[in-house]
PDB file of C-alpha atoms in Angstrom:
ATOM      1  CA  MET A 216      -2.011  14.023  19.871  1.00 88.00           C
ATOM      2  CA  VAL A 217      -3.546  12.388  16.811  1.00 91.00           C
ATOM      3  CA  SER A 218      -1.567  12.619  13.577  1.00 93.00           C
ATOM      4  CA  VAL A 219      -3.438  12.270  10.291  1.00 94.00           C
ATOM      5  CA  VAL A 220      -1.365  11.346   7.237  1.00 95.00           C
ATOM      6  CA  VAL A 221      -2.952  12.135   3.875  1.00 94.00           C
ATOM      7  CA  PRO A 222      -1.072  11.382   0.628  1.00 94.00           C
ATOM      8  CA  VAL A 223      -2.269  13.693  -2.150  1.00 92.00           C
ATOM      9  CA  CYS A 224      -1.525  13.975  -5.847  1.00 89.00           C
ATOM     10  CA  ASN A 225      -3.443  16.497  -7.959  1.00 90.00           C
ATOM     11  CA  GLU A 226      -6.251  16.716  -5.399  1.00 89.00           C
ATOM     12  CA  GLN A 227      -6.880  20.475  -5.438  1.00 89.00           C
ATOM     13  CA  ALA A 228     -10.587  19.872  -6.063  1.00 89.00           C
ATOM     14  CA  ASN A 229     -10.930  17.827  -2.859  1.00 90.00           C
ATOM     15  CA  LEU A 230      -8.652  19.739  -0.491  1.00 92.00           C
ATOM     16  CA  PRO A 231     -11.093  22.435   0.721  1.00 93.00           C
ATOM     17  CA  GLU A 232     -13.726  19.852   1.673  1.00 92.00           C
ATOM     18  CA  LEU A 233     -11.062  17.613   3.199  1.00 92.00           C
ATOM     19  CA  ARG A 234      -9.874  20.445   5.415  1.00 93.00           C
ATOM     20  CA  THR A 235     -13.408  21.403   6.480  1.00 92.00           C
ATOM     21  CA  ARG A 236     -14.530  17.872   7.276  1.00 93.00           C
ATOM     22  CA  LEU A 237     -11.309  16.864   9.002  1.00 92.00           C
ATOM     23  CA  THR A 238     -11.297  19.968  11.199  1.00 92.00           C
ATOM     24  CA  ALA A 239     -14.931  19.397  12.151  1.00 92.00           C
ATOM     25  CA  ALA A 240     -14.388  15.704  12.864  1.00 92.00           C
ATOM     26  CA  LEU A 241     -11.312  16.223  15.058  1.00 90.00           C
ATOM     27  CA  GLY A 242     -12.380  19.466  16.687  1.00 82.00           C
ATOM     28  CA  ASP A 243     -12.322  17.859  20.145  1.00 79.00           C
ATOM     29  CA  HIS A 244      -8.845  16.360  19.669  1.00 84.00           C
ATOM     30  CA  GLU A 245      -5.368  17.762  19.595  1.00 89.00           C
ATOM     31  CA  PHE A 246      -4.297  16.832  16.080  1.00 91.00           C
ATOM     32  CA  GLU A 247      -1.958  17.512  13.195  1.00 93.00           C
ATOM     33  CA  CYS A 248      -2.701  16.791   9.548  1.00 94.00           C
ATOM     34  CA  ILE A 249       0.320  15.955   7.393  1.00 95.00           C
ATOM     35  CA  LEU A 250      -0.513  16.284   3.714  1.00 95.00           C
ATOM     36  CA  VAL A 251       2.126  14.621   1.539  1.00 95.00           C
ATOM     37  CA  ASP A 252       2.252  16.106  -1.947  1.00 93.00           C
ATOM     38  CA  ASP A 253       3.381  13.271  -4.211  1.00 90.00           C
ATOM     39  CA  GLY A 254       4.580  15.265  -7.208  1.00 88.00           C
ATOM     40  CA  SER A 255       1.344  17.118  -8.005  1.00 89.00           C
ATOM     41  CA  THR A 256       1.219  19.187 -11.190  1.00 89.00           C
ATOM     42  CA  ASP A 257      -1.767  21.294 -10.147  1.00 89.00           C
ATOM     43  CA  ALA A 258      -2.185  23.756  -7.263  1.00 89.00           C
ATOM     44  CA  THR A 259      -2.244  21.078  -4.552  1.00 91.00           C
ATOM     45  CA  ALA A 260       1.027  22.127  -2.878  1.00 90.00           C
ATOM     46  CA  ALA A 261       0.134  25.823  -2.995  1.00 91.00           C
ATOM     47  CA  MET A 262      -3.248  25.155  -1.390  1.00 92.00           C
ATOM     48  CA  VAL A 263      -1.676  23.134   1.416  1.00 93.00           C
ATOM     49  CA  ARG A 264       0.804  25.957   2.029  1.00 92.00           C
ATOM     50  CA  ASP A 265      -2.155  28.306   2.427  1.00 92.00           C
ATOM     51  CA  PHE A 266      -3.795  25.864   4.848  1.00 93.00           C
ATOM     52  CA  ALA A 267      -0.598  25.713   6.920  1.00 90.00           C
ATOM     53  CA  ARG A 268      -0.364  29.495   6.996  1.00 91.00           C
ATOM     54  CA  GLU A 269      -3.967  29.825   8.202  1.00 91.00           C
ATOM     55  CA  ASP A 270      -3.972  26.835  10.570  1.00 91.00           C
ATOM     56  CA  PRO A 271      -0.657  25.506  11.976  1.00 91.00           C
ATOM     57  CA  ARG A 272      -2.241  22.112  12.552  1.00 92.00           C
ATOM     58  CA  PHE A 273      -1.950  21.500   8.806  1.00 94.00           C
ATOM     59  CA  LYS A 274       1.521  20.555   7.560  1.00 93.00           C
ATOM     60  CA  LEU A 275       3.030  19.954   4.132  1.00 94.00           C
ATOM     61  CA  VAL A 276       5.594  17.401   3.031  1.00 92.00           C
ATOM     62  CA  SER A 277       6.394  18.017  -0.630  1.00 90.00           C
ATOM     63  CA  LEU A 278       8.234  15.199  -2.419  1.00 91.00           C
ATOM     64  CA  SER A 279      10.701  15.958  -5.214  1.00 90.00           C
ATOM     65  CA  ARG A 280       8.664  13.917  -7.712  1.00 90.00           C
ATOM     66  CA  ASN A 281       5.955  11.298  -7.824  1.00 89.00           C
ATOM     67  CA  PHE A 282       7.226   8.349  -5.784  1.00 88.00           C
ATOM     68  CA  GLY A 283       3.897   6.566  -5.574  1.00 86.00           C
ATOM     69  CA  HIS A 284       1.008   6.371  -3.146  1.00 88.00           C
ATOM     70  CA  GLN A 285       2.620   3.894  -0.749  1.00 87.00           C
ATOM     71  CA  ALA A 286       5.920   5.783  -0.568  1.00 89.00           C
ATOM     72  CA  ALA A 287       3.973   8.976   0.144  1.00 92.00           C
ATOM     73  CA  ILE A 288       2.267   7.261   3.074  1.00 93.00           C
ATOM     74  CA  VAL A 289       5.650   6.214   4.487  1.00 92.00           C
ATOM     75  CA  ALA A 290       6.863   9.801   4.088  1.00 91.00           C
ATOM     76  CA  GLY A 291       3.929  11.009   6.159  1.00 92.00           C
ATOM     77  CA  LEU A 292       4.501   8.333   8.796  1.00 93.00           C
ATOM     78  CA  THR A 293       8.131   9.456   9.028  1.00 90.00           C
ATOM     79  CA  PHE A 294       7.106  12.960  10.056  1.00 92.00           C
ATOM     80  CA  ALA A 295       4.080  12.059  12.201  1.00 91.00           C
ATOM     81  CA  ARG A 296       4.493  12.893  15.904  1.00 89.00           C
ATOM     82  CA  GLY A 297       1.219  11.701  17.398  1.00 90.00           C
ATOM     83  CA  ALA A 298       0.695   8.937  19.932  1.00 90.00           C
ATOM     84  CA  CYS A 299      -1.506   7.412  17.255  1.00 93.00           C
ATOM     85  CA  VAL A 300      -1.454   8.002  13.500  1.00 94.00           C
ATOM     86  CA  ALA A 301      -4.411   7.840  11.130  1.00 94.00           C
ATOM     87  CA  VAL A 302      -3.891   7.206   7.419  1.00 94.00           C
ATOM     88  CA  MET A 303      -6.543   8.184   4.891  1.00 92.00           C
ATOM     89  CA  ASP A 304      -6.720   9.029   1.192  1.00 90.00           C
ATOM     90  CA  GLY A 305      -7.131  12.594   0.031  1.00 86.00           C
ATOM     91  CA  ASP A 306     -10.025  11.816  -2.317  1.00 86.00           C
ATOM     92  CA  LEU A 307     -12.447  11.544   0.649  1.00 88.00           C
ATOM     93  CA  GLN A 308     -13.403   7.968  -0.157  1.00 88.00           C
ATOM     94  CA  ASP A 309     -12.310   7.299   3.421  1.00 88.00           C
ATOM     95  CA  PRO A 310     -14.680   9.429   5.560  1.00 91.00           C
ATOM     96  CA  PRO A 311     -12.672  11.551   8.032  1.00 92.00           C
ATOM     97  CA  GLU A 312     -15.699  11.554  10.356  1.00 93.00           C
ATOM     98  CA  LEU A 313     -14.838   7.953  11.274  1.00 94.00           C
ATOM     99  CA  ILE A 314     -11.392   8.768  12.645  1.00 93.00           C
ATOM    100  CA  PRO A 315     -12.605   9.787  16.154  1.00 94.00           C
ATOM    101  CA  ASP A 316     -14.447   6.461  16.488  1.00 92.00           C
ATOM    102  CA  MET A 317     -11.340   4.585  15.370  1.00 93.00           C
ATOM    103  CA  VAL A 318      -9.254   6.548  17.873  1.00 93.00           C
ATOM    104  CA  ARG A 319     -11.669   5.497  20.615  1.00 92.00           C
ATOM    105  CA  VAL A 320     -11.082   1.844  19.697  1.00 94.00           C
ATOM    106  CA  TRP A 321      -7.337   2.514  19.851  1.00 93.00           C
ATOM    107  CA  ARG A 322      -7.712   4.061  23.315  1.00 92.00           C
ATOM    108  CA  LYS A 323      -9.315   0.821  24.482  1.00 92.00           C
ATOM    109  CA  GLY A 324      -6.122  -1.082  23.724  1.00 90.00           C
ATOM    110  CA  ALA A 325      -6.056  -1.840  20.007  1.00 91.00           C
ATOM    111  CA  GLU A 326      -2.724  -1.010  18.391  1.00 92.00           C
ATOM    112  CA  VAL A 327      -4.025  -1.193  14.825  1.00 92.00           C
ATOM    113  CA  VAL A 328      -7.576  -0.229  13.916  1.00 93.00           C
ATOM    114  CA  TYR A 329      -7.960  -0.933  10.211  1.00 90.00           C
ATOM    115  CA  GLY A 330     -10.892   0.034   8.046  1.00 89.00           C
ATOM    116  CA  LEU A 331     -12.742  -2.992   6.685  1.00 87.00           C
ATOM    117  CA  ARG A 332     -14.704  -2.176   3.540  1.00 82.00           C
ATOM    118  CA  THR A 333     -18.148  -3.714   3.883  1.00 81.00           C
ATOM    119  CA  ALA A 334     -19.288  -1.933   0.720  1.00 68.00           C
ATOM    120  CA  ARG A 335     -17.547   0.010  -2.041  1.00 62.00           C
ATOM    121  CA  ARG A 336     -19.420   2.644  -4.000  1.00 61.00           C
ATOM    122  CA  GLU A 337     -17.140   2.312  -6.981  1.00 60.00           C
ATOM    123  CA  ARG A 338     -17.222   0.913 -10.510  1.00 66.00           C
ATOM    124  CA  TRP A 339     -17.956  -2.787 -10.826  1.00 61.00           C
ATOM    125  CA  PHE A 340     -14.552  -3.394 -12.438  1.00 58.00           C
ATOM    126  CA  THR A 341     -12.742  -1.831  -9.473  1.00 59.00           C
ATOM    127  CA  ARG A 342     -14.807  -3.836  -6.989  1.00 61.00           C
ATOM    128  CA  ALA A 343     -14.336  -7.096  -8.886  1.00 65.00           C
ATOM    129  CA  THR A 344     -10.576  -6.798  -9.392  1.00 62.00           C
ATOM    130  CA  ALA A 345     -10.053  -5.749  -5.768  1.00 59.00           C
ATOM    131  CA  ALA A 346     -12.069  -8.705  -4.489  1.00 60.00           C
ATOM    132  CA  ILE A 347     -10.118 -11.124  -6.686  1.00 64.00           C
ATOM    133  CA  PHE A 348      -6.756  -9.663  -5.677  1.00 60.00           C
ATOM    134  CA  TYR A 349      -7.400  -9.769  -1.929  1.00 57.00           C
ATOM    135  CA  ARG A 350      -8.466 -13.397  -2.125  1.00 60.00           C
ATOM    136  CA  ILE A 351      -5.487 -14.440  -4.217  1.00 62.00           C
ATOM    137  CA  GLN A 352      -3.214 -12.555  -1.845  1.00 56.00           C
ATOM    138  CA  SER A 353      -4.665 -14.310   1.198  1.00 61.00           C
ATOM    139  CA  ARG A 354      -3.974 -17.682  -0.446  1.00 62.00           C
ATOM    140  CA  LEU A 355      -0.397 -16.924  -1.432  1.00 62.00           C
ATOM    141  CA  THR A 356       1.038 -15.067   1.561  1.00 62.00           C
ATOM    142  CA  LYS A 357       2.087 -16.466   4.915  1.00 66.00           C
ATOM    143  CA  THR A 358       1.201 -13.220   6.665  1.00 65.00           C
ATOM    144  CA  PRO A 359      -2.525 -13.199   7.507  1.00 68.00           C
ATOM    145  CA  MET A 360      -4.000 -10.139   5.811  1.00 68.00           C
ATOM    146  CA  PRO A 361      -7.651  -9.197   6.287  1.00 72.00           C
ATOM    147  CA  LEU A 362      -9.770  -9.292   3.160  1.00 71.00           C
ATOM    148  CA  ASP A 363     -11.060  -5.968   1.805  1.00 74.00           C
ATOM    149  CA  ALA A 364      -8.896  -3.821   4.092  1.00 76.00           C
ATOM    150  CA  GLY A 365      -7.125  -0.837   2.521  1.00 82.00           C
ATOM    151  CA  ASP A 366      -4.783   1.800   3.878  1.00 86.00           C
ATOM    152  CA  PHE A 367      -7.440   3.565   5.984  1.00 91.00           C
ATOM    153  CA  ALA A 368      -6.365   2.873   9.566  1.00 92.00           C
ATOM    154  CA  VAL A 369      -5.348   4.238  12.943  1.00 94.00           C
ATOM    155  CA  MET A 370      -2.035   2.883  14.224  1.00 93.00           C
ATOM    156  CA  ASP A 371      -0.242   3.106  17.539  1.00 93.00           C
ATOM    157  CA  ARG A 372       3.090   4.917  17.755  1.00 92.00           C
ATOM    158  CA  ARG A 373       4.939   1.612  18.152  1.00 91.00           C
ATOM    159  CA  VAL A 374       3.449   0.206  14.953  1.00 91.00           C
ATOM    160  CA  VAL A 375       4.324   3.339  12.986  1.00 92.00           C
ATOM    161  CA  ASP A 376       7.922   3.307  14.197  1.00 91.00           C
ATOM    162  CA  VAL A 377       8.385  -0.329  13.185  1.00 91.00           C
ATOM    163  CA  ILE A 378       6.937   0.260   9.700  1.00 90.00           C
ATOM    164  CA  VAL A 379       9.211   3.269   9.150  1.00 89.00           C
ATOM    165  CA  ALA A 380      12.234   1.355  10.460  1.00 86.00           C
ATOM    166  CA  ILE A 381      11.686  -1.524   8.011  1.00 85.00           C
ATOM    167  CA  GLY A 382      12.548   0.788   5.121  1.00 78.00           C
ATOM    168  CA  GLU A 383      11.464  -1.407   2.198  1.00 76.00           C
ATOM    169  CA  ARG A 384      12.047   0.152  -1.236  1.00 76.00           C
ATOM    170  CA  HIS A 385       8.613  -0.984  -2.409  1.00 77.00           C
ATOM    171  CA  PRO A 386       6.497  -0.511   0.709  1.00 81.00           C
ATOM    172  CA  TYR A 387       3.080  -2.112   0.832  1.00 81.00           C
ATOM    173  CA  VAL A 388       1.777  -0.402   3.930  1.00 85.00           C
ATOM    174  CA  ARG A 389      -1.309  -2.497   4.580  1.00 83.00           C
ATOM    175  CA  GLY A 390       0.835  -5.647   4.263  1.00 82.00           C
ATOM    176  CA  LEU A 391       3.528  -4.303   6.595  1.00 86.00           C
ATOM    177  CA  ARG A 392       0.790  -3.246   8.985  1.00 86.00           C
ATOM    178  CA  SER A 393      -0.381  -6.861   9.156  1.00 84.00           C
ATOM    179  CA  TRP A 394       3.134  -8.279   9.261  1.00 85.00           C
ATOM    180  CA  VAL A 395       4.228  -6.315  12.348  1.00 85.00           C
ATOM    181  CA  GLY A 396       1.482  -7.911  14.401  1.00 83.00           C
ATOM    182  CA  PHE A 397       0.296  -6.340  17.678  1.00 87.00           C
ATOM    183  CA  ARG A 398      -3.386  -6.248  18.576  1.00 90.00           C
ATOM    184  CA  GLN A 399      -5.418  -5.497  15.438  1.00 91.00           C
ATOM    185  CA  VAL A 400      -9.125  -4.699  15.306  1.00 91.00           C
ATOM    186  CA  ALA A 401     -11.336  -4.364  12.228  1.00 91.00           C
ATOM    187  CA  PHE A 402     -13.485  -1.261  11.850  1.00 91.00           C
ATOM    188  CA  PRO A 403     -16.275  -1.890   9.293  1.00 90.00           C
ATOM    189  CA  TYR A 404     -17.240   1.022   7.049  1.00 88.00           C
ATOM    190  CA  GLU A 405     -18.594   1.846   3.607  1.00 86.00           C
ATOM    191  CA  ARG A 406     -16.043   3.250   1.194  1.00 83.00           C
ATOM    192  CA  GLU A 407     -17.414   6.296  -0.584  1.00 79.00           C
ATOM    193  CA  ARG A 408     -17.367   7.061  -4.287  1.00 74.00           C
ATOM    194  CA  ARG A 409     -14.817   9.564  -5.571  1.00 71.00           C
ATOM    195  CA  ARG A 410     -16.814  12.704  -6.295  1.00 72.00           C
ATOM    196  CA  ARG A 411     -14.153  14.997  -7.723  1.00 62.00           C
ATOM    197  CA  GLY A 412     -11.036  14.514  -9.804  1.00 56.00           C
ATOM    198  CA  ALA A 413      -9.697  11.451 -11.567  1.00 57.00           C
ATOM    199  CA  ARG A 414      -8.563   8.261  -9.875  1.00 60.00           C
ATOM    200  CA  LYS A 415      -4.790   8.052  -9.701  1.00 54.00           C
ATOM    201  CA  TYR A 416      -4.311   4.295  -9.938  1.00 51.00           C
ATOM    202  CA  THR A 417      -3.870   3.255 -13.572  1.00 53.00           C
ATOM    203  CA  VAL A 418      -3.985  -0.416 -14.567  1.00 53.00           C
ATOM    204  CA  TRP A 419      -0.176  -0.517 -14.490  1.00 56.00           C
ATOM    205  CA  LYS A 420      -0.019   1.049 -11.030  1.00 55.00           C
ATOM    206  CA  LEU A 421      -2.634  -1.410  -9.764  1.00 55.00           C
ATOM    207  CA  LEU A 422      -0.573  -4.273 -11.169  1.00 60.00           C
ATOM    208  CA  ASP A 423       2.555  -2.918  -9.474  1.00 56.00           C
ATOM    209  CA  LEU A 424       0.638  -2.604  -6.193  1.00 54.00           C
ATOM    210  CA  ALA A 425      -0.554  -6.193  -6.555  1.00 54.00           C
ATOM    211  CA  VAL A 426       3.013  -7.413  -7.098  1.00 56.00           C
ATOM    212  CA  SER A 427       4.181  -5.395  -4.075  1.00 56.00           C
ATOM    213  CA  GLY A 428       1.430  -7.032  -2.053  1.00 52.00           C
ATOM    214  CA  ILE A 429       2.539 -10.569  -2.886  1.00 58.00           C
ATOM    215  CA  VAL A 430       6.248 -10.778  -3.793  1.00 55.00           C
ATOM    216  CA  PRO A 431       7.726  -9.393  -0.514  1.00 56.00           C
ATOM    217  CA  PHE A 432       5.450 -11.554   1.602  1.00 54.00           C
ATOM    218  CA  SER A 433       5.553 -14.936  -0.132  1.00 56.00           C
ATOM    219  CA  VAL A 434       7.696 -17.426  -2.052  1.00 55.00           C
ATOM    220  CA  VAL A 435       4.617 -19.454  -2.966  1.00 58.00           C
ATOM    221  CA  PRO A 436       4.615 -18.165  -6.592  1.00 63.00           C
ATOM    222  CA  LEU A 437       8.123 -19.602  -7.036  1.00 61.00           C
ATOM    223  CA  ARG A 438       6.994 -22.952  -5.661  1.00 62.00           C
ATOM    224  CA  LEU A 439       3.925 -22.926  -7.877  1.00 66.00           C
ATOM    225  CA  ALA A 440       6.151 -22.218 -10.878  1.00 65.00           C
ATOM    226  CA  ALA A 441       8.335 -25.205  -9.983  1.00 63.00           C
ATOM    227  CA  LEU A 442       5.280 -27.437  -9.594  1.00 66.00           C
ATOM    228  CA  ALA A 443       3.844 -26.139 -12.854  1.00 68.00           C
ATOM    229  CA  GLY A 444       7.129 -26.901 -14.583  1.00 66.00           C
ATOM    230  CA  ALA A 445       7.115 -30.455 -13.308  1.00 65.00           C
ATOM    231  CA  GLY A 446       3.456 -30.913 -14.184  1.00 70.00           C
ATOM    232  CA  ILE A 447       3.681 -29.503 -17.701  1.00 67.00           C
ATOM    233  CA  SER A 448       6.860 -31.449 -18.425  1.00 66.00           C
ATOM    234  CA  THR A 449       5.067 -34.623 -17.394  1.00 69.00           C
ATOM    235  CA  LEU A 450       2.039 -33.768 -19.528  1.00 69.00           C
ATOM    236  CA  ALA A 451       4.236 -32.916 -22.499  1.00 66.00           C
ATOM    237  CA  LEU A 452       6.062 -36.225 -22.156  1.00 66.00           C
ATOM    238  CA  ALA A 453       2.781 -38.103 -21.844  1.00 70.00           C
ATOM    239  CA  ALA A 454       1.344 -36.291 -24.855  1.00 67.00           C
ATOM    240  CA  GLY A 455       4.421 -37.188 -26.882  1.00 64.00           C
ATOM    241  CA  VAL A 456       4.179 -40.857 -25.942  1.00 67.00           C
ATOM    242  CA  VAL A 457       0.439 -40.991 -26.665  1.00 67.00           C
ATOM    243  CA  GLY A 458       0.995 -39.205 -29.947  1.00 64.00           C
ATOM    244  CA  LEU A 459       3.638 -41.657 -31.051  1.00 63.00           C
ATOM    245  CA  LEU A 460       1.569 -44.659 -30.038  1.00 67.00           C
ATOM    246  CA  GLY A 461      -1.511 -43.179 -31.664  1.00 63.00           C
ATOM    247  CA  GLY A 462       0.151 -42.473 -34.956  1.00 60.00           C
ATOM    248  CA  MET A 463       0.690 -38.706 -34.537  1.00 59.00           C
ATOM    249  CA  PRO A 464       3.653 -37.509 -36.594  1.00 63.00           C
ATOM    250  CA  VAL A 465       6.860 -37.222 -34.594  1.00 60.00           C
ATOM    251  CA  LEU A 466       7.311 -33.586 -35.607  1.00 63.00           C
ATOM    252  CA  ALA A 467       3.863 -32.654 -34.293  1.00 64.00           C
ATOM    253  CA  SER A 468       4.567 -34.319 -30.956  1.00 62.00           C
ATOM    254  CA  VAL A 469       7.863 -32.484 -30.642  1.00 66.00           C
ATOM    255  CA  LEU A 470       6.242 -29.144 -31.495  1.00 70.00           C
ATOM    256  CA  VAL A 471       3.581 -29.649 -28.828  1.00 66.00           C
ATOM    257  CA  ALA A 472       6.188 -30.452 -26.189  1.00 65.00           C
ATOM    258  CA  VAL A 473       8.474 -27.574 -27.184  1.00 72.00           C
ATOM    259  CA  THR A 474       5.597 -25.083 -27.194  1.00 69.00           C
ATOM    260  CA  PHE A 475       4.515 -26.116 -23.704  1.00 67.00           C
ATOM    261  CA  LEU A 476       8.009 -25.954 -22.303  1.00 69.00           C
ATOM    262  CA  PHE A 477       8.862 -22.655 -24.008  1.00 68.00           C
ATOM    263  CA  GLY A 478       5.790 -20.954 -22.583  1.00 67.00           C
ATOM    264  CA  LEU A 479       6.535 -22.306 -19.140  1.00 67.00           C
ATOM    265  CA  GLN A 480      10.149 -21.146 -19.303  1.00 70.00           C
ATOM    266  CA  LEU A 481       9.074 -17.609 -20.183  1.00 67.00           C
ATOM    267  CA  LEU A 482       6.648 -17.610 -17.261  1.00 67.00           C
ATOM    268  CA  VAL A 483       9.238 -18.848 -14.785  1.00 70.00           C
ATOM    269  CA  ILE A 484      11.941 -16.482 -16.064  1.00 71.00           C
ATOM    270  CA  GLY A 485       9.562 -13.548 -15.721  1.00 66.00           C
ATOM    271  CA  LEU A 486       8.645 -14.596 -12.195  1.00 66.00           C
ATOM    272  CA  LEU A 487      12.281 -15.041 -11.194  1.00 69.00           C
ATOM    273  CA  GLY A 488      13.087 -11.691 -12.782  1.00 66.00           C
ATOM    274  CA  GLU A 489      10.497  -9.977 -10.605  1.00 65.00           C
ATOM    275  CA  TYR A 490      11.999 -11.419  -7.419  1.00 66.00           C
ATOM    276  CA  VAL A 491      15.582 -10.690  -8.524  1.00 67.00           C
ATOM    277  CA  GLY A 492      14.645  -7.158  -9.584  1.00 64.00           C
ATOM    278  CA  ARG A 493      13.071  -6.439  -6.222  1.00 63.00           C
ATOM    279  CA  ALA A 494      16.126  -7.851  -4.446  1.00 66.00           C
ATOM    280  CA  LEU A 495      18.392  -5.643  -6.572  1.00 62.00           C
ATOM    281  CA  GLU A 496      16.422  -2.520  -5.699  1.00 61.00           C
ATOM    282  CA  GLU A 497      16.616  -3.392  -2.013  1.00 61.00           C
ATOM    283  CA  ALA A 498      20.388  -3.919  -2.316  1.00 65.00           C
ATOM    284  CA  GLN A 499      20.840  -0.541  -4.024  1.00 59.00           C
ATOM    285  CA  ASN A 500      19.585   0.979  -0.794  1.00 68.00           C
ATOM    286  CA  ARG A 501      18.113   4.077  -2.385  1.00 71.00           C
ATOM    287  CA  PRO A 502      15.773   6.177  -0.245  1.00 79.00           C
ATOM    288  CA  ILE A 503      12.079   5.401  -0.465  1.00 81.00           C
ATOM    289  CA  PHE A 504      11.343   9.037  -1.210  1.00 85.00           C
ATOM    290  CA  VAL A 505      13.118  12.386  -1.495  1.00 86.00           C
ATOM    291  CA  VAL A 506      11.699  15.433   0.261  1.00 86.00           C
ATOM    292  CA  ASP A 507      11.773  18.712  -1.638  1.00 87.00           C
ATOM    293  CA  ASP A 508      10.266  20.939   1.053  1.00 86.00           C
ATOM    294  CA  VAL A 509       8.318  20.861   4.294  1.00 88.00           C
ATOM    295  CA  VAL A 510       6.029  23.412   5.899  1.00 88.00           C
ATOM    296  CA  GLY A 511       5.287  23.363   9.621  1.00 83.00           C
ATOM    297  CA  LEU A 512       7.629  20.431  10.305  1.00 82.00           C
ATOM    298  CA  ASP A 513      11.262  19.828  11.211  1.00 74.00           C
ATOM    299  CA  PRO A 514      13.115  19.201   7.911  1.00 71.00           C
ATOM    300  CA  THR A 515      15.924  17.332   9.680  1.00 67.00           C
ATOM    301  CA  GLN A 516      13.442  14.601  10.509  1.00 60.00           C
ATOM    302  CA  THR A 517      13.802  13.268   6.959  1.00 46.00           C
ATOM    303  CA  ALA A 518      16.883  11.349   8.119  1.00 40.00           C
ATOM    304  CA  ARG A 519      14.492   8.945   9.808  1.00 43.00           C
ATOM    305  CA  GLU A 520      13.157   7.656   6.502  1.00 42.00           C
ATOM    306  CA  ARG A 521      15.995   5.140   6.485  1.00 35.00           C
ATOM    307  CA  GLY A 522      14.833   3.691   9.775  1.00 35.00           C
ATOM    308  CA  SER A 523      17.405   5.393  11.984  1.00 35.00           C
ATOM    309  CA  ARG A 524      14.909   5.567  14.799  1.00 34.00           C
ATOM    310  CA  GLY A 525      14.152   2.229  16.362  1.00 36.00           C
ATOM    311  CA  PRO A 526      10.841   1.108  17.777  1.00 36.00           C
ATOM    312  CA  ALA A 527       9.718   3.535  20.417  1.00 36.00           C
ATOM    313  CA  THR A 528       8.423   2.666  23.798  1.00 36.00           C
ATOM    314  CA  PRO A 529       4.629   2.468  24.029  1.00 36.00           C
ATOM    315  CA  ALA A 530       3.128   5.927  23.824  1.00 38.00           C
ATOM    316  CA  SER A 531       0.407   6.766  26.258  1.00 38.00           C
ATOM    317  CA  PRO A 532      -2.841   8.044  24.701  1.00 38.00           C
ATOM    318  CA  GLN A 533      -3.273  11.796  24.771  1.00 38.00           C
TER     319      GLN A 533
END
């Protein structure tokens, strides 16, 4: 069976088309579609309940509030039962028609088939910031992560079980997907433009996603901060010496040095605070998400969100 995990938040305008296209695309497969309602304030949850009533292949996982896109994906992975699991966004920017082709690649032995965006029909600002982020990320992290690859993917049962078992409080699914390893194959595609509804990622949420994509996978920023501190301290000292030798007033030289060092200290403290804050949240051991209700699924399965199930044995394709 193929499981399809779709995180949704205020996507009532896209749900009817999503259902139609997904059903048509996977008509030849045994499948389940798990729609994870991430604290929607519109009729999203009610529509999914109607879908589940009309077609038992559609399931609902309703979270108690908005926990974020990545946490919603993990919630869906927790409940997924298929031998392979597809992840796609509910705004239809990831074409569901591509899932059968990705499943075929999985059947040939790939354990992760990730969508590689060869083109993005989005605003220039979104394209530019995404391109910059992925390239910075690839430079800073030890884990090799493919450029321009999002959450759209088909993963083997083993990969899904490992990701769920990790249980990070700030999951970055595409990073964890790369970190676990196994045989990974790129699947090039063109990412569509959102046609209905508003995009859910604000600038702040994008920044938080960027931090989640770097901090858990790298200590390079801390090393860069240390090197920057040494470099700026040296420059400040040199500037002070040159200033004194060149006749610059002592007070001006001191102000230059203090300003440099103060700015650097704020930068380093902020960076350390981010790492310490993330470590604190991991130590608090709070659940990644809280389930309010499920439709068409076993509610007791929510205990697995903490990683109580270990990696499963390889699942044979169905």
